[in-house]
Amino acid sequence: MKFMKLGSKPDTFQSDGNNARYVASELATDITVTVGDFKFYLHKFPLLSKSAYLQKLVASGNEENNDEIQISDIPGGPVAFEICAKFCYGMTVTLNAYNVVAARCAAEYLGMHETIEKGNLIYKIDVFLNSSIFHSWKDSIIVLQTTKSMLPLSEELKVVGLCIDAIATKACIDVSKVDWSYTYNRRKVPEENGNDLNCNGFRNRPVPKDWWVEDLCELEIDLYKRVIMNIKTKGILSHEVIGEALKAYSYRRLPGFSKGVIRSGDVIKYRSTVDTIVWLLPAEKGSVSCSFLLKLLKAAIIVDLGEMAREQLVRRIGQQLEEASVNDLSIRAADGEDVVYDVDTVQKIVKEFLMQDQNAEFESEDNEVQEIRRPGILTDASKLMVAKLIDAYLAEIAKDPNLPLSKFVDLAEMVSCISRPSHDGLYRAIDMYLKEHPGISKSERKRICKLMDCKKLSVDACMHAVQNERLPLRVVVQVRATASSGSSTPDLPRGLKDLNIGSHGSSRSAATHPEEDWDAVATAEELKALKGEIAALRMSNGIGGSERNGGDSRNSVDKVAISKMKGLLKSKRIFSKIWSSKGAQGENSGSDSSESLGSANPEEAKSTPSRNRRHSVS
């Protein structure tokens, strides 16, 4: 028993420093309530008059030992019980957003209802919640956070649901009614940094529609999910605002998300977060950026999210692919893979993008009345943007020395149906692949180069291509033909122009024989063919010239033919492999200015075929 003689009405609990609590009263305590490690020395009358649970415990106890009660599972523990005990004594009870849920659950546990006494604690707390807490934005969020430790009772008492509805309602109110000071932006107010609030017009700045999104990032994912669902159900806020909220939460709750990675930690926890965010994504296209969707996809792969969620992301990304960048598409392959990038996933995304037109055409066939293109059908601009994006992506993945040619070619062929004015980006990707994979076979070299249309190369690309020893000879010839017949010819170097003029006819022939000369080996037959081109040119010009100038034209034609041959021979960087004497060593850089041109005699070339091999050098 504890005895105190300080005053007639207790106003607070005292402590003896050993986890004991008692009231300052002249009356001896007649009941001891043990809650956890704390002992409360109290009086039966004030407690039993307001608590049905304590009445039952005392009534059911032994007569010899009914003055000691054990309460081990009361919600909120000793702190919450002390609030309830103080109320029973008529002491001043201070409730706030941090302790009100615990007090409400403890009062429910103790049975402090109106049926026991009017104006009991449960009634008082409910009034406080509805009149104060739920009217405050910040307090509602704090209270909702505290409900988690009081589950499932806080859910049964509908405190969780009431908090969620209060928060969602405030998030949806007109921004003109939002008091800027109680939003998360309060921490950014200049006056808190010692600046004058009125000097920079801060008060006059309009409140944004997404003013609330940062505050909700404080919630755990399960509660956050319920708040967002409630907001979406109200149908007041736009899907763009919902998308911005999901983006803010992802950046706050997923470490490394902004860089497309997930740092080590609780994988199960992160998986739940990513899965929930994907599930909450608004259905409307454009509610979130393509870049954000791709970051979500990368996170989903890292945390090993379910196949259904990943397929949903792939589908959404495909619908907005024209917005993406190469960095966005750079999805790392799973651990243990030989390749660097997950090209298969990108192929699925491109497929989804292209299927939009197919789906639209299918719907048009079913509905013949619909002649106007429905929203969502791909525009030429979006197709072109995606084609350029994939060209740039191919150049990036080409740097991977373990990337199979089939993956490169398959992805390139997916966008080959998209007409684009320039193939410079594709040429750069092909050249990058050839540089990083010098050991590919002749047939593989032929296969990758077939992706490119030489007629769609710019002047700069042509200048690079005709000097690029990684390309098969046939491609170089086609580029020369393109340069000679296109508008880019006047900008080409004089030597390249002369070379194009002399080989124009041969390039036409080359186009009709795609199976010939794709490798880089200059055989005696090729030399003979080149010589035959000039002979044919000489004969053609000779016939035409004899009709105009008579016998003297033959000499001038010979001079022209000789000039053409010299022009061919002078283009050392293109054809040096044909006459080079370094082929016996197994490789030839072609860029060494000290390299010998070798003999122009076809017989010498025929006698040393090993010198004519042209290899790719990185």
XYZ file of C-alpha atoms in Angstrom:
618
model
C 0.000 0.000 0.000
C 1.073 3.560 -0.740
C 0.088 6.505 1.435
C 0.351 10.169 0.492
C -0.777 13.232 2.486
C -0.305 15.939 -0.129
C -3.629 17.662 -0.756
C -7.139 16.316 -1.075
C -7.403 16.113 -4.871
C -4.677 14.439 -6.902
C -3.609 16.256 -10.063
C -0.941 13.904 -11.366
C 0.763 10.574 -10.836
C 3.936 10.299 -8.827
C 6.876 8.006 -9.463
C 9.306 6.411 -7.051
C 11.941 5.918 -9.704
C 11.460 2.126 -9.812
C 8.700 1.792 -12.393
C 6.071 2.482 -9.753
C 3.240 4.985 -10.156
C 0.863 6.259 -7.480
C -1.455 9.184 -6.827
C -0.865 11.994 -4.383
C -3.779 11.303 -2.041
C -4.488 11.063 1.668
C -6.365 7.833 1.099
C -4.484 4.559 1.092
C -4.430 2.745 -2.217
C -6.447 -0.456 -2.324
C -5.630 -1.909 -5.734
C -2.431 -2.577 -7.606
C -2.522 -2.789 -11.399
C 0.527 -4.278 -13.069
C 1.034 -3.308 -16.702
C 4.180 -4.784 -18.152
C 7.086 -3.761 -15.933
C 5.124 -0.951 -14.258
C 3.037 -1.110 -11.116
C 0.229 1.370 -10.493
C -0.888 1.795 -6.871
C -4.450 3.128 -7.199
C -7.921 3.234 -5.678
C -10.758 0.949 -6.712
C -13.586 3.425 -6.647
C -12.469 5.865 -9.389
C -11.269 3.024 -11.599
C -14.267 0.735 -11.277
C -16.717 3.599 -11.773
C -15.488 4.107 -15.339
C -14.047 0.740 -16.459
C -16.265 -2.252 -17.125
C -13.225 -4.447 -17.678
C -11.729 -3.656 -14.248
C -15.106 -4.253 -12.633
C -15.162 -7.711 -14.128
C -11.610 -8.493 -13.081
C -12.181 -7.435 -9.495
C -15.478 -9.295 -9.295
C -14.007 -12.503 -10.620
C -10.878 -12.420 -8.469
C -10.321 -14.209 -5.189
C -11.444 -12.352 -2.111
C -7.988 -12.647 -0.668
C -6.231 -11.367 -3.742
C -8.673 -9.106 -5.543
C -6.594 -6.046 -4.907
C -3.879 -7.078 -7.433
C -4.620 -7.127 -11.148
C -2.371 -8.124 -14.051
C -2.958 -6.399 -17.399
C -0.320 -7.547 -19.833
C -1.925 -7.011 -23.240
C -3.527 -3.579 -23.005
C -2.959 -1.561 -26.229
C -0.442 1.232 -25.759
C 1.082 -0.385 -22.683
C 1.761 1.550 -19.458
C 1.616 4.971 -21.141
C -1.878 4.431 -22.503
C -3.099 2.912 -19.239
C -1.818 5.909 -17.300
C -3.881 8.233 -19.529
C -6.986 6.170 -18.790
C -6.220 6.048 -15.060
C -5.717 9.818 -14.903
C -9.087 10.330 -16.566
C -10.687 8.079 -13.948
C -9.228 10.310 -11.226
C -10.425 13.455 -12.957
C -6.899 14.606 -13.663
C -6.087 16.732 -16.676
C -5.379 14.443 -19.634
C -3.331 15.812 -22.526
C -4.226 14.204 -25.833
C -2.407 14.836 -29.088
C -1.881 13.256 -32.491
C 0.817 10.969 -31.133
C -1.062 9.390 -28.206
C -4.727 9.657 -29.074
C -4.949 6.330 -30.921
C -3.227 4.456 -28.112
C -5.545 6.123 -25.580
C -8.607 5.278 -27.661
C -7.616 1.634 -27.994
C -6.753 1.381 -24.288
C -10.110 2.919 -23.348
C -11.837 0.394 -25.572
C -9.880 -2.405 -23.929
C -10.914 -1.172 -20.465
C -14.541 -0.788 -21.517
C -14.839 2.936 -20.743
C -18.151 3.365 -22.579
C -21.140 5.638 -22.040
C -23.106 2.734 -20.601
C -20.766 2.768 -17.580
C -20.797 6.525 -17.098
C -21.911 9.495 -19.169
C -19.090 11.469 -20.710
C -16.706 8.582 -20.394
C -13.264 8.518 -21.994
C -14.255 6.856 -25.270
C -16.806 9.564 -25.931
C -14.317 12.302 -25.081
C -11.658 10.871 -27.389
C -14.088 10.451 -30.292
C -15.134 14.087 -29.935
C -11.481 15.126 -29.949
C -10.769 13.103 -33.084
C -13.704 14.487 -35.038
C -13.465 18.080 -33.875
C -9.699 18.508 -33.958
C -7.554 15.735 -35.391
C -9.496 15.039 -38.566
C -9.648 18.758 -39.324
C -5.877 19.006 -39.344
C -3.867 17.828 -42.335
C -0.679 17.147 -40.427
C -2.377 15.581 -37.405
C -4.409 13.248 -39.605
C -1.222 11.909 -41.167
C 0.482 11.499 -37.794
C -2.514 9.707 -36.323
C -2.726 7.391 -39.329
C 0.915 6.460 -38.832
C 0.315 5.598 -35.176
C -2.589 3.291 -36.011
C -0.179 0.739 -37.435
C 1.147 -0.255 -34.007
C -2.430 -0.603 -32.721
C -3.701 -3.048 -35.324
C -6.079 -4.781 -35.522
C -8.020 -2.857 -32.864
C -7.459 0.532 -34.496
C -8.962 -0.917 -37.676
C -11.945 -2.376 -35.840
C -12.606 0.977 -34.189
C -12.611 2.582 -37.671
C -9.899 5.035 -36.674
C -7.805 3.970 -39.676
C -10.647 4.413 -42.126
C -11.638 7.787 -40.715
C -8.038 9.034 -40.953
C -7.703 7.852 -44.540
C -10.933 9.520 -45.588
C -9.964 12.760 -43.840
C -6.597 12.845 -45.615
C -8.060 11.991 -49.010
C -10.758 14.626 -48.651
C -8.234 17.339 -47.841
C -5.981 16.314 -50.730
C -8.925 16.794 -53.095
C -10.081 20.226 -51.950
C -9.735 23.212 -54.227
C -6.234 24.658 -54.037
C -7.682 28.096 -53.406
C -8.765 26.797 -50.002
C -5.391 25.309 -49.134
C -3.423 27.099 -46.457
C 0.126 26.932 -47.738
C 1.536 27.085 -44.205
C 0.291 23.646 -43.174
C 1.600 21.760 -46.193
C 5.001 20.137 -46.484
C 6.279 23.323 -48.112
C 6.322 24.868 -44.662
C 9.828 23.594 -44.215
C 10.817 25.520 -47.348
C 9.442 28.859 -46.207
C 12.251 31.459 -46.475
C 11.453 33.042 -43.114
C 12.589 29.854 -41.430
C 15.982 30.536 -42.963
C 16.042 34.090 -41.674
C 14.670 35.711 -44.827
C 11.799 38.139 -45.041
C 8.729 36.287 -46.262
C 7.252 39.315 -47.991
C 10.349 40.285 -49.948
C 10.302 37.454 -52.448
C 6.578 37.216 -53.025
C 6.385 33.751 -51.466
C 2.919 34.348 -50.040
C 1.652 35.339 -53.452
C 2.852 32.143 -55.098
C -0.106 29.918 -56.061
C -0.479 26.552 -54.365
C 0.243 23.697 -56.795
C -2.245 20.895 -57.320
C 0.225 18.373 -55.993
C 0.967 20.258 -52.773
C 0.149 17.157 -50.708
C 2.263 14.469 -52.354
C 5.421 14.874 -50.267
C 3.609 14.596 -46.959
C 2.056 11.270 -47.899
C 5.525 9.860 -48.534
C 5.794 9.544 -44.753
C 3.258 6.712 -44.793
C 4.143 3.044 -45.053
C 3.199 1.449 -48.346
C 0.069 -0.354 -47.123
C -1.468 2.816 -45.684
C -0.250 4.871 -48.636
C -1.992 2.480 -50.989
C -5.298 2.922 -49.200
C -5.038 6.723 -49.198
C -4.286 6.871 -52.935
C -7.123 4.461 -53.675
C -9.495 6.680 -51.706
C -8.274 9.755 -53.591
C -8.730 8.025 -56.945
C -12.230 6.880 -55.960
C -13.317 10.447 -55.350
C -12.521 11.219 -59.002
C -11.594 14.849 -58.374
C -7.857 14.987 -58.958
C -6.405 14.467 -62.418
C -4.458 11.351 -63.291
C -1.359 13.502 -63.790
C -1.467 14.572 -60.139
C -1.893 10.957 -59.035
C 1.075 10.055 -61.202
C 3.161 12.797 -59.616
C 2.303 11.439 -56.168
C 3.450 7.941 -57.143
C 6.649 9.352 -58.583
C 7.418 11.293 -55.391
C 6.781 8.226 -53.251
C 9.030 6.044 -55.416
C 11.924 8.474 -55.213
C 11.524 8.772 -51.447
C 10.949 5.125 -50.559
C 13.163 3.252 -53.041
C 16.863 4.037 -52.474
C 18.705 4.453 -55.763
C 15.471 4.586 -57.770
C 16.441 7.807 -59.533
C 19.456 5.991 -61.009
C 17.460 2.971 -62.084
C 18.763 0.695 -59.334
C 17.662 -0.549 -55.924
C 20.286 -0.518 -53.217
C 20.797 -3.548 -51.048
C 18.294 -3.939 -48.276
C 15.008 -5.632 -47.514
C 14.122 -7.086 -50.920
C 10.690 -8.245 -49.789
C 9.877 -4.762 -48.510
C 10.986 -3.119 -51.751
C 9.136 -5.704 -53.800
C 5.906 -4.827 -52.024
C 6.511 -1.125 -52.651
C 7.235 -1.551 -56.354
C 4.294 -3.902 -56.817
C 1.921 -1.474 -55.120
C 3.104 1.507 -57.161
C 2.619 -0.445 -60.384
C -0.836 -1.465 -59.232
C -1.759 2.147 -58.410
C -0.676 3.579 -61.776
C -3.568 5.456 -63.404
C -4.861 3.754 -66.517
C -4.653 6.923 -68.596
C -1.721 7.195 -70.986
C 0.670 9.972 -70.031
C -0.221 9.978 -66.349
C 3.460 9.282 -65.679
C 6.473 9.756 -67.922
C 8.026 6.955 -69.936
C 11.265 7.538 -68.062
C 9.509 6.872 -64.760
C 7.904 3.720 -66.139
C 11.276 2.416 -67.258
C 12.747 3.097 -63.833
C 9.863 1.143 -62.360
C 10.562 -1.696 -64.771
C 14.227 -1.766 -63.793
C 13.217 -1.840 -60.135
C 10.701 -4.604 -60.841
C 13.418 -6.715 -62.447
C 15.832 -6.143 -59.561
C 13.315 -7.139 -56.866
C 12.079 -10.030 -59.009
C 8.530 -8.788 -59.275
C 5.864 -11.039 -60.751
C 5.581 -11.566 -64.487
C 2.154 -9.945 -64.659
C 3.366 -6.641 -63.212
C 6.360 -6.587 -65.537
C 4.179 -7.273 -68.562
C 1.933 -4.398 -67.535
C 4.925 -2.062 -67.387
C 6.217 -3.255 -70.752
C 2.815 -2.572 -72.273
C 2.626 0.901 -70.746
C 6.168 1.767 -71.836
C 5.446 0.618 -75.376
C 2.565 3.084 -75.569
C 4.898 5.995 -74.736
C 8.181 4.758 -76.179
C 8.789 7.886 -78.239
C 9.386 9.773 -74.967
C 12.232 7.524 -73.829
C 15.977 8.099 -74.016
C 18.812 5.641 -74.553
C 19.707 5.848 -70.884
C 16.115 4.971 -69.989
C 16.266 1.861 -72.177
C 19.600 0.711 -70.787
C 18.185 -2.121 -68.694
C 20.931 -4.195 -67.152
C 20.853 -7.936 -67.662
C 20.266 -10.181 -64.675
C 23.205 -11.341 -62.605
C 24.907 -14.325 -64.165
C 24.120 -13.322 -67.736
C 27.001 -13.034 -70.193
C 25.576 -9.924 -71.838
C 25.468 -6.464 -70.298
C 21.978 -5.345 -71.344
C 18.556 -6.966 -71.283
C 17.838 -6.677 -74.998
C 14.947 -9.143 -74.877
C 12.903 -6.806 -72.706
C 13.559 -3.895 -75.049
C 12.384 -6.046 -77.954
C 9.130 -6.675 -76.098
C 8.722 -2.940 -75.555
C 9.290 -2.164 -79.237
C 6.825 -4.882 -80.170
C 4.187 -3.267 -77.953
C 4.874 0.082 -79.589
C 4.432 -1.294 -83.097
C 1.340 -3.281 -82.156
C -0.579 -0.060 -81.539
C -1.003 0.431 -85.261
C -1.939 -3.203 -85.770
C -4.556 -3.042 -83.050
C -5.947 0.145 -84.525
C -6.195 -1.381 -87.987
C -7.956 -4.416 -86.556
C -10.526 -2.252 -84.837
C -11.073 -0.278 -88.010
C -11.847 -3.486 -89.870
C -14.476 -4.443 -87.322
C -16.075 -1.002 -87.488
C -16.270 0.109 -91.122
C -18.012 3.343 -90.192
C -14.953 4.527 -88.302
C -12.769 6.188 -90.894
C -11.029 8.760 -88.722
C -7.911 7.501 -86.960
C -8.655 6.995 -83.314
C -6.377 8.476 -80.619
C -3.436 6.237 -79.940
C -2.612 5.304 -83.530
C 1.038 5.944 -84.165
C 1.970 9.123 -85.952
C 4.835 9.357 -88.404
C 6.640 11.626 -85.961
C 6.425 9.124 -83.097
C 7.572 6.308 -85.374
C 10.560 8.317 -86.512
C 11.479 9.182 -82.926
C 11.368 5.527 -81.932
C 13.440 4.485 -84.959
C 16.125 7.009 -84.041
C 15.939 5.910 -80.414
C 16.513 2.272 -81.327
C 19.391 3.231 -83.650
C 21.053 4.993 -80.727
C 20.271 2.074 -78.405
C 21.841 -0.341 -80.882
C 25.008 1.756 -80.874
C 25.053 1.485 -77.075
C 24.552 -2.267 -76.810
C 26.982 -2.854 -79.695
C 29.776 -2.036 -77.243
C 29.045 -5.275 -75.416
C 31.613 -7.811 -76.697
C 29.315 -10.702 -75.717
C 26.227 -9.422 -77.530
C 25.099 -12.041 -80.078
C 24.625 -10.760 -83.598
C 21.129 -12.222 -83.676
C 19.940 -9.939 -80.863
C 21.375 -6.885 -82.616
C 19.878 -7.794 -85.980
C 16.490 -8.856 -84.622
C 16.015 -5.572 -82.804
C 17.154 -3.530 -85.801
C 14.785 -5.404 -88.099
C 11.851 -4.647 -85.800
C 12.047 -0.949 -86.723
C 13.122 -1.513 -90.328
C 9.484 -1.005 -91.326
C 9.704 2.588 -90.106
C 10.777 4.883 -92.906
C 13.382 7.395 -91.853
C 15.260 9.901 -94.023
C 18.681 9.074 -92.625
C 20.426 5.851 -91.707
C 23.383 7.575 -90.106
C 22.421 6.352 -86.641
C 22.059 2.783 -87.876
C 25.397 3.008 -89.694
C 27.058 4.189 -86.507
C 25.570 1.246 -84.601
C 26.705 -1.235 -87.264
C 30.188 0.241 -87.331
C 30.350 0.066 -83.542
C 29.362 -3.597 -83.593
C 31.942 -4.428 -86.264
C 34.587 -2.624 -84.252
C 33.788 -4.483 -81.036
C 33.335 -7.862 -82.776
C 36.211 -8.147 -85.247
C 36.017 -11.941 -85.355
C 32.534 -12.332 -86.851
C 32.212 -14.428 -89.999
C 31.707 -13.195 -93.553
C 28.075 -14.239 -93.565
C 27.481 -12.391 -90.262
C 29.183 -9.294 -91.644
C 26.927 -9.499 -94.661
C 23.853 -9.956 -92.483
C 24.461 -6.917 -90.291
C 25.370 -4.635 -93.189
C 22.155 -5.543 -95.006
C 20.294 -3.638 -92.298
C 21.563 -0.340 -93.692
C 20.360 1.530 -96.768
C 23.418 3.191 -98.265
C 21.198 5.610 -100.151
C 20.154 7.174 -96.842
C 23.601 8.088 -95.582
C 24.583 11.717 -95.207
C 27.684 13.265 -96.751
C 29.652 12.850 -93.548
C 28.559 9.241 -93.173
C 29.530 8.513 -96.787
C 32.948 10.050 -96.276
C 33.433 7.848 -93.230
C 32.033 4.707 -94.855
C 34.239 4.763 -97.974
C 37.286 4.858 -95.699
C 35.945 2.308 -93.219
C 37.881 -0.914 -93.565
C 35.491 -2.715 -91.254
C 32.836 -2.655 -93.967
C 32.674 -5.299 -96.710
C 33.878 -4.177 -100.137
C 30.389 -4.449 -101.562
C 29.102 -1.878 -99.050
C 31.913 0.516 -99.928
C 31.016 0.214 -103.599
C 27.359 0.863 -102.831
C 28.244 3.929 -100.800
C 30.337 5.269 -103.689
C 27.423 4.717 -106.036
C 25.065 6.499 -103.662
C 27.426 9.427 -103.282
C 27.807 9.779 -107.047
C 24.079 9.824 -107.721
C 22.888 11.762 -104.692
C 22.756 15.411 -103.775
C 25.644 14.931 -101.396
C 28.177 14.439 -104.209
C 29.178 18.137 -104.591
C 30.273 18.131 -100.949
C 32.470 15.067 -101.285
C 36.251 15.350 -101.687
C 37.495 15.604 -105.251
C 39.192 12.221 -105.126
C 35.975 10.567 -103.934
C 33.996 12.238 -106.716
C 36.384 10.914 -109.351
C 36.214 7.469 -107.837
C 32.421 7.529 -107.845
C 32.316 8.507 -111.518
C 34.546 5.635 -112.491
C 32.621 3.028 -110.506
C 29.062 4.117 -111.108
C 28.368 1.346 -113.548
C 29.849 -1.327 -111.330
C 27.738 -0.312 -108.380
C 24.615 -0.827 -110.406
C 25.837 -4.270 -111.223
C 26.634 -4.911 -107.608
C 23.085 -4.064 -106.600
C 21.764 -6.801 -108.856
C 24.079 -9.410 -107.372
C 23.658 -9.132 -103.599
C 25.316 -12.495 -102.970
C 28.661 -11.375 -104.446
C 31.568 -9.506 -102.878
C 30.122 -9.188 -99.366
C 33.340 -10.366 -97.825
C 36.467 -8.256 -97.724
C 38.654 -10.537 -99.825
C 39.862 -8.936 -103.072
C 40.470 -11.888 -105.423
C 41.928 -11.918 -108.905
C 38.381 -12.138 -110.252
C 37.534 -8.858 -108.533
C 40.570 -7.186 -110.053
C 39.540 -8.501 -113.416
C 36.023 -7.184 -112.882
C 37.338 -3.760 -111.971
C 39.515 -3.739 -115.051
C 36.528 -4.840 -117.103
C 34.497 -1.896 -115.795
C 37.015 0.549 -117.163
C 37.271 -1.399 -120.403
C 33.514 -1.259 -120.784
C 33.559 2.453 -120.060
C 36.288 2.893 -122.613
C 34.349 0.946 -125.254
C 31.145 2.832 -124.541
C 32.795 6.213 -124.620
C 34.846 5.183 -127.628
C 31.785 4.313 -129.661
C 30.057 7.517 -128.709
C 33.155 9.512 -129.296
C 33.878 8.026 -132.746
C 30.542 9.176 -133.954
C 31.407 12.685 -132.935
C 35.112 13.071 -133.342
C 36.313 10.266 -135.564
C 39.479 8.244 -135.012
C 41.119 10.842 -132.776
C 38.586 10.138 -130.077
C 40.172 6.763 -129.361
C 43.272 8.391 -127.940
C 41.243 10.692 -125.717
C 39.172 7.751 -124.500
C 42.347 5.904 -123.609
C 43.439 8.897 -121.605
C 40.086 8.963 -119.813
C 40.299 5.235 -119.073
C 43.818 5.598 -117.738
C 42.678 8.531 -115.628
C 39.876 6.427 -114.175
C 42.277 3.634 -113.294
C 44.634 6.065 -111.635
C 41.726 7.510 -109.699
C 40.908 4.042 -108.428
C 44.472 3.335 -107.460
C 44.889 6.660 -105.706
C 42.075 5.860 -103.300
C 44.473 3.924 -101.139
C 42.322 3.979 -98.017
C 39.525 2.176 -99.857
C 41.286 -0.318 -102.091
C 44.712 -0.692 -100.530
C 43.689 -4.178 -99.330
C 43.253 -5.280 -102.925
C 46.866 -4.646 -103.856
C 48.414 -4.684 -100.370
C 51.431 -6.831 -99.676
C 50.676 -7.109 -95.935
C 47.845 -9.658 -96.208
C 50.255 -12.504 -95.490
C 50.510 -11.275 -91.908
C 46.788 -11.926 -91.371
C 45.687 -8.311 -90.862
C 45.980 -4.897 -92.476
C 45.074 -1.647 -90.815
C 44.792 0.325 -94.032
C 45.316 3.510 -92.081
C 49.107 3.356 -92.052
C 50.339 6.072 -94.366
C 53.639 4.268 -94.878
C 51.940 1.160 -96.281
C 52.920 0.162 -99.801
C 50.292 0.228 -102.518
C 51.821 -2.921 -104.013
C 51.676 -3.885 -107.644
C 48.888 -2.938 -109.958
C 49.605 -5.932 -112.148
C 46.727 -8.426 -111.976
C 49.087 -11.302 -112.530
C 51.072 -10.394 -109.440
C 47.889 -10.158 -107.484
C 46.808 -13.589 -108.700
C 50.100 -15.152 -107.656
C 49.810 -13.882 -104.065
C 46.167 -14.349 -102.975
C 47.076 -14.407 -99.293
C 48.044 -10.742 -99.452
C 44.620 -9.735 -100.610
C 42.729 -10.665 -97.430
C 41.003 -7.709 -95.774
C 40.375 -8.040 -92.063
C 38.370 -5.979 -89.599
C 40.567 -4.079 -87.184
C 39.254 -2.266 -84.145
